[in-house]
mmCIF file of C-alpha atoms and ligand atoms in Angstrom:
data_model
loop_
_atom_site.group_PDB
_atom_site.id
_atom_site.type_symbol
_atom_site.label_atom_id
_atom_site.label_comp_id
_atom_site.label_asym_id
_atom_site.label_seq_id
_atom_site.Cartn_x
_atom_site.Cartn_y
_atom_site.Cartn_z
ATOM 1 C CA MET J 1 0.051 0.361 0.040
ATOM 2 C CA ARG J 2 1.590 2.937 -0.831
ATOM 3 C CA ILE J 3 0.983 6.252 1.246
ATOM 4 C CA THR J 4 0.975 9.985 -0.395
ATOM 5 C CA LEU J 5 0.512 12.966 0.539
ATOM 6 C CA VAL J 6 -1.318 16.176 -1.170
ATOM 7 C CA ARG J 7 -1.841 19.975 -0.734
ATOM 8 C CA GLY J 8 -5.295 20.850 -1.524
ATOM 9 C CA ASP J 9 -9.220 20.300 -1.571
ATOM 10 C CA ILE J 10 -10.222 16.217 -0.166
ATOM 11 C CA THR J 11 -13.446 16.944 -2.591
ATOM 12 C CA ASP J 12 -11.574 17.577 -5.902
ATOM 13 C CA GLN J 13 -9.971 14.326 -5.087
ATOM 14 C CA GLU J 14 -10.293 11.602 -7.948
ATOM 15 C CA VAL J 15 -10.435 8.089 -5.954
ATOM 16 C CA ASP J 16 -12.660 5.537 -5.329
ATOM 17 C CA ALA J 17 -13.422 6.700 -1.762
ATOM 18 C CA VAL J 18 -13.023 10.289 0.108
ATOM 19 C CA VAL J 19 -13.169 10.152 4.119
ATOM 20 C CA ASN J 20 -15.230 12.778 5.772
ATOM 21 C CA ALA J 21 -14.600 13.845 9.383
ATOM 22 C CA ALA J 22 -18.291 13.522 10.246
ATOM 23 C CA ASN J 23 -19.551 13.827 13.701
ATOM 24 C CA SER J 24 -22.128 11.439 14.893
ATOM 25 C CA SER J 25 -25.230 13.140 13.865
ATOM 26 C CA LEU J 26 -24.024 12.351 10.221
ATOM 27 C CA LEU J 27 -26.078 15.510 9.719
ATOM 28 C CA GLY J 28 -23.363 17.299 7.833
ATOM 29 C CA GLY J 29 -21.525 20.513 9.630
ATOM 30 C CA GLY J 30 -18.509 22.821 8.716
ATOM 31 C CA GLY J 31 -15.065 21.764 7.532
ATOM 32 C CA VAL J 32 -14.563 18.934 5.358
ATOM 33 C CA ASP J 33 -17.419 17.503 6.423
ATOM 34 C CA GLY J 34 -19.423 21.099 5.163
ATOM 35 C CA ALA J 35 -17.622 20.413 2.001
ATOM 36 C CA ILE J 36 -18.251 17.379 1.294
ATOM 37 C CA HIS J 37 -21.929 17.591 1.212
ATOM 38 C CA ASP J 38 -21.765 20.944 -0.249
ATOM 39 C CA ARG J 39 -20.327 19.585 -3.431
ATOM 40 C CA GLY J 40 -21.846 16.169 -2.947
ATOM 41 C CA GLY J 41 -25.213 17.323 -3.012
ATOM 42 C CA PRO J 42 -28.292 16.254 -1.452
ATOM 43 C CA ALA J 43 -27.752 12.309 -2.442
ATOM 44 C CA ILE J 44 -25.355 11.951 0.706
ATOM 45 C CA LEU J 45 -26.856 13.629 3.220
ATOM 46 C CA ALA J 46 -30.255 11.223 1.639
ATOM 47 C CA ALA J 47 -27.945 8.315 2.328
ATOM 48 C CA CYS J 48 -26.750 9.346 6.271
ATOM 49 C CA LYS J 49 -30.426 10.404 7.053
ATOM 50 C CA ALA J 50 -31.042 6.653 6.008
ATOM 51 C CA LEU J 51 -28.679 5.307 7.937
ATOM 52 C CA ARG J 52 -29.796 6.772 10.883
ATOM 53 C CA ARG J 53 -33.218 5.671 10.725
ATOM 54 C CA THR J 54 -32.060 1.943 10.178
ATOM 55 C CA GLY J 55 -28.477 0.794 11.659
ATOM 56 C CA TYR J 56 -27.494 4.187 13.150
ATOM 57 C CA VAL J 57 -30.327 5.235 15.004
ATOM 58 C CA ASP J 58 -28.186 7.274 17.947
ATOM 59 C CA GLY J 59 -25.710 7.758 15.242
ATOM 60 C CA LEU J 60 -22.125 7.547 14.261
ATOM 61 C CA PRO J 61 -20.219 5.927 17.396
ATOM 62 C CA THR J 62 -16.879 7.988 17.736
ATOM 63 C CA GLY J 63 -14.037 6.053 15.835
ATOM 64 C CA GLN J 64 -16.638 3.570 13.584
ATOM 65 C CA ALA J 65 -17.145 4.796 9.951
ATOM 66 C CA VAL J 66 -19.165 3.681 7.365
ATOM 67 C CA ALA J 67 -19.988 4.389 3.460
ATOM 68 C CA THR J 68 -22.474 6.198 1.224
ATOM 69 C CA THR J 69 -22.675 6.939 -2.268
ATOM 70 C CA GLY J 70 -20.260 10.000 -3.413
ATOM 71 C CA GLY J 71 -22.852 11.879 -4.667
ATOM 72 C CA ASP J 72 -21.627 14.464 -7.162
ATOM 73 C CA LEU J 73 -18.240 13.966 -6.034
ATOM 74 C CA PRO J 74 -15.397 12.561 -8.417
ATOM 75 C CA ALA J 75 -15.163 9.431 -5.591
ATOM 76 C CA LYS J 76 -17.937 7.038 -6.104
ATOM 77 C CA TRP J 77 -18.138 6.676 -1.769
ATOM 78 C CA VAL J 78 -17.491 8.709 0.951
ATOM 79 C CA ILE J 79 -16.813 6.952 4.065
ATOM 80 C CA HIS J 80 -18.004 8.662 7.223
ATOM 81 C CA THR J 81 -16.015 8.310 9.997
ATOM 82 C CA VAL J 82 -16.438 10.689 13.648
ATOM 83 C CA GLY J 83 -12.902 11.384 14.933
ATOM 84 C CA PRO J 84 -12.599 12.226 18.601
ATOM 85 C CA VAL J 85 -12.747 15.612 20.485
ATOM 86 C CA TYR J 86 -9.831 16.721 22.029
ATOM 87 C CA SER J 87 -10.039 16.749 25.494
ATOM 88 C CA PRO J 88 -7.107 16.063 27.716
ATOM 89 C CA PRO J 89 -6.662 14.555 29.855
ATOM 90 C CA LEU J 90 -8.541 12.339 28.508
ATOM 91 C CA ASP J 91 -6.656 10.169 26.167
ATOM 92 C CA ARG J 92 -8.736 9.284 23.437
ATOM 93 C CA THR J 93 -5.639 8.386 20.597
ATOM 94 C CA ASP J 94 -7.008 4.806 20.185
ATOM 95 C CA PHE J 95 -10.643 6.310 19.155
ATOM 96 C CA LEU J 96 -8.246 8.608 16.606
ATOM 97 C CA ARG J 97 -5.989 5.612 15.324
ATOM 98 C CA SER J 98 -9.219 3.655 15.063
ATOM 99 C CA CYS J 99 -11.093 5.934 12.366
ATOM 100 C CA TYR J 100 -8.395 5.025 10.290
ATOM 101 C CA ARG J 101 -8.669 1.304 11.063
ATOM 102 C CA GLU J 102 -11.954 1.188 10.823
ATOM 103 C CA THR J 103 -12.155 3.241 7.224
ATOM 104 C CA LEU J 104 -10.209 0.917 5.775
ATOM 105 C CA ARG J 105 -12.045 -1.808 6.908
ATOM 106 C CA VAL J 106 -15.144 -0.573 5.387
ATOM 107 C CA ALA J 107 -13.009 0.422 2.746
ATOM 108 C CA ALA J 108 -11.588 -3.114 2.161
ATOM 109 C CA ASP J 109 -14.908 -4.345 2.103
ATOM 110 C CA LEU J 110 -16.178 -1.707 -0.959
ATOM 111 C CA GLY J 111 -13.250 -3.295 -2.736
ATOM 112 C CA VAL J 112 -11.738 0.602 -2.649
ATOM 113 C CA ARG J 113 -8.275 0.085 -3.833
ATOM 114 C CA THR J 114 -7.384 4.415 -3.818
ATOM 115 C CA ILE J 115 -8.891 6.160 -0.918
ATOM 116 C CA ALA J 116 -8.015 10.172 0.593
ATOM 117 C CA PHE J 117 -7.971 10.714 4.155
ATOM 118 C CA PRO J 118 -8.162 14.081 5.754
ATOM 119 C CA ALA J 119 -6.687 15.042 8.969
ATOM 120 C CA VAL J 120 -9.344 13.576 11.213
ATOM 121 C CA SER J 121 -9.841 15.384 14.398
ATOM 122 C CA ALA J 122 -7.280 18.191 13.352
ATOM 123 C CA GLY J 123 -9.481 21.094 12.317
ATOM 124 C CA VAL J 124 -12.675 21.582 14.766
ATOM 125 C CA TYR J 125 -12.407 18.796 17.169
ATOM 126 C CA GLY J 126 -9.002 20.793 18.506
ATOM 127 C CA TRP J 127 -6.375 17.534 18.193
ATOM 128 C CA PRO J 128 -2.932 19.070 18.031
ATOM 129 C CA VAL J 129 -2.200 18.455 14.796
ATOM 130 C CA ALA J 130 2.232 17.190 14.861
ATOM 131 C CA ASP J 131 -0.006 13.930 16.925
ATOM 132 C CA ALA J 132 -2.892 14.058 14.600
ATOM 133 C CA ALA J 133 -0.494 13.005 11.873
ATOM 134 C CA ARG J 134 1.410 10.277 13.662
ATOM 135 C CA GLN J 135 -1.732 8.618 14.481
ATOM 136 C CA ALA J 136 -3.188 8.925 10.928
ATOM 137 C CA VAL J 137 0.161 7.026 10.056
ATOM 138 C CA LEU J 138 -0.081 4.206 13.530
ATOM 139 C CA GLY J 139 -3.640 3.680 12.532
ATOM 140 C CA ILE J 140 -3.461 3.157 8.402
ATOM 141 C CA ARG J 141 0.014 0.719 9.382
ATOM 142 C CA GLN J 142 -3.066 -1.128 11.983
ATOM 143 C CA ALA J 143 -4.824 -2.067 9.073
ATOM 144 C CA ALA J 144 -5.245 -5.525 7.734
ATOM 145 C CA PRO J 145 -3.536 -5.843 4.017
ATOM 146 C CA SER J 146 -6.278 -5.271 2.141
ATOM 147 C CA SER J 147 -7.683 -4.112 -1.529
ATOM 148 C CA VAL J 148 -6.871 -0.887 -0.765
ATOM 149 C CA GLU J 149 -3.673 -0.318 -2.950
ATOM 150 C CA GLU J 150 -3.058 4.015 -2.253
ATOM 151 C CA VAL J 151 -3.773 6.232 0.357
ATOM 152 C CA ARG J 152 -3.550 9.558 -0.155
ATOM 153 C CA PHE J 153 -3.804 12.432 2.704
ATOM 154 C CA VAL J 154 -5.171 15.136 1.723
ATOM 155 C CA LEU J 155 -3.879 18.298 3.606
ATOM 156 C CA PHE J 156 -5.771 21.872 3.607
ATOM 157 C CA ASN J 157 -2.889 24.068 4.788
ATOM 158 C CA GLU J 158 0.828 24.145 4.754
ATOM 159 C CA GLU J 159 0.966 23.321 8.713
ATOM 160 C CA VAL J 160 -1.211 20.125 8.891
ATOM 161 C CA PHE J 161 0.930 19.170 5.334
ATOM 162 C CA ASP J 162 4.467 19.538 7.236
ATOM 163 C CA ALA J 163 3.179 17.892 9.943
ATOM 164 C CA PHE J 164 2.148 14.527 8.235
ATOM 165 C CA ARG J 165 5.476 14.942 6.381
ATOM 166 C CA LYS J 166 7.434 14.515 9.661
ATOM 167 C CA ALA J 167 5.097 11.943 10.968
ATOM 168 C CA LEU J 168 6.520 10.131 7.688
ATOM 169 C CA ASP J 169 9.671 10.722 7.093
ATOM 170 C CA ASP J 170 11.213 7.612 9.427
ATOM 171 C CA GLY J 171 8.207 5.807 7.536
ATOM 172 C CA GLY J 172 9.773 5.883 3.637
ATOM 173 C CA GLY J 173 8.535 5.206 0.786
ATOM 174 C CA VAL J 174 5.898 7.918 0.513
ATOM 175 C CA ARG J 175 5.694 9.939 -2.252
ATOM 176 C CA VAL J 176 4.708 13.609 -1.752
ATOM 177 C CA SER J 177 2.916 14.470 -4.671
ATOM 178 C CA PRO J 178 2.994 18.391 -5.958
ATOM 179 C CA ASP J 179 -0.327 20.577 -4.857
ATOM 180 C CA ALA J 180 -3.295 19.237 -6.168
HETATM 181 N N1 APR G 1 -10.250 19.520 2.110
HETATM 182 C C1 APR G 1 -9.711 18.539 2.724
HETATM 183 N N2 APR G 1 -9.360 19.445 4.355
HETATM 184 C C2 APR G 1 -9.630 20.051 4.943
HETATM 185 C C3 APR G 1 -11.203 20.619 4.064
HETATM 186 C C4 APR G 1 -11.196 20.323 2.820
HETATM 187 N N3 APR G 1 -11.990 21.338 1.665
HETATM 188 N N4 APR G 1 -12.079 21.349 4.869
HETATM 189 C C5 APR G 1 -11.207 21.286 5.974
HETATM 190 N N5 APR G 1 -10.029 20.423 6.088
HETATM 191 C C6 APR G 1 -8.794 20.711 7.292
HETATM 192 C C7 APR G 1 -8.707 21.046 8.235
HETATM 193 O O1 APR G 1 -8.142 22.371 8.495
HETATM 194 C C8 APR G 1 -8.447 20.234 9.469
HETATM 195 O O2 APR G 1 -7.267 20.000 9.267
HETATM 196 O O3 APR G 1 -9.449 19.111 7.538
HETATM 197 C C9 APR G 1 -9.180 19.048 8.965
HETATM 198 C C10 APR G 1 -10.363 18.259 10.062
HETATM 199 O O4 APR G 1 -11.088 19.189 9.889
HETATM 200 P P1 APR G 1 -12.542 19.177 10.676
HETATM 201 O O5 APR G 1 -12.947 19.666 8.785
HETATM 202 O O6 APR G 1 -12.937 20.639 11.439
HETATM 203 O O7 APR G 1 -12.489 17.987 10.968
HETATM 204 P P2 APR G 1 -12.535 17.737 12.404
HETATM 205 O O8 APR G 1 -11.643 18.635 13.492
HETATM 206 O O9 APR G 1 -12.638 16.371 12.868
HETATM 207 O O10 APR G 1 -14.110 18.044 13.224
HETATM 208 C C11 APR G 1 -15.196 17.239 12.965
HETATM 209 O O11 APR G 1 -16.284 19.500 12.254
HETATM 210 O O12 APR G 1 -17.279 20.438 10.568
HETATM 211 C C12 APR G 1 -17.516 19.424 11.525
HETATM 212 O O13 APR G 1 -19.334 18.283 11.573
HETATM 213 C C13 APR G 1 -17.954 18.395 11.385
HETATM 214 O O14 APR G 1 -18.767 18.354 13.999
HETATM 215 C C14 APR G 1 -17.781 17.467 12.711
HETATM 216 C C15 APR G 1 -16.635 18.430 13.508
#
């Protein structure tokens, strides 16, 4: 599995699946969530509402992941995951790693080959960027081998891009793509 870094907007990515940094309601929000729903159109929200009526009556729990249609996005699927809100001294690290592990498990079930992740929890949820990057890399590395050939981290600004590049530096085999 190849890991790549891209500086850009996750809704532009031509991949099989785009990962949404959602909240447990699955009914939209700001940041990545807002961008995906805005660009992806009403079909995504309709699919999320259906999930709330059926499997996730109380919402999607933190650290879990669920797929919907990609709507009008270039991607076929959106995989929604709910990151933990940063709140020391609680240690919610494994919830954050779980977002990446569980998303890859859902992706593998769909036969996804290429997938784009944002920096989950590193925005509104306040997770320190350097550790958000470290947990993302650890979470990806903890996932079982699968159909996924490329994991693309799509970072919205220089600070987060640099944090992910540092987190991957010791991992080797990383191709840093030009700005999207
Ligand atoms: N493409 C890529 N990255 C983006 C985009 C985008 N279009 N928009 C924002 N980001 C970046 C942010 O700069 C941050 O680095 O994604 C990272 C995650 O930020 P958030 O979207 O705020 O996600 P998160 O911190 O997990 O908070 C989730 O915010 O939008 C609400 O409904 C959402 O309640 C949920 C919470």
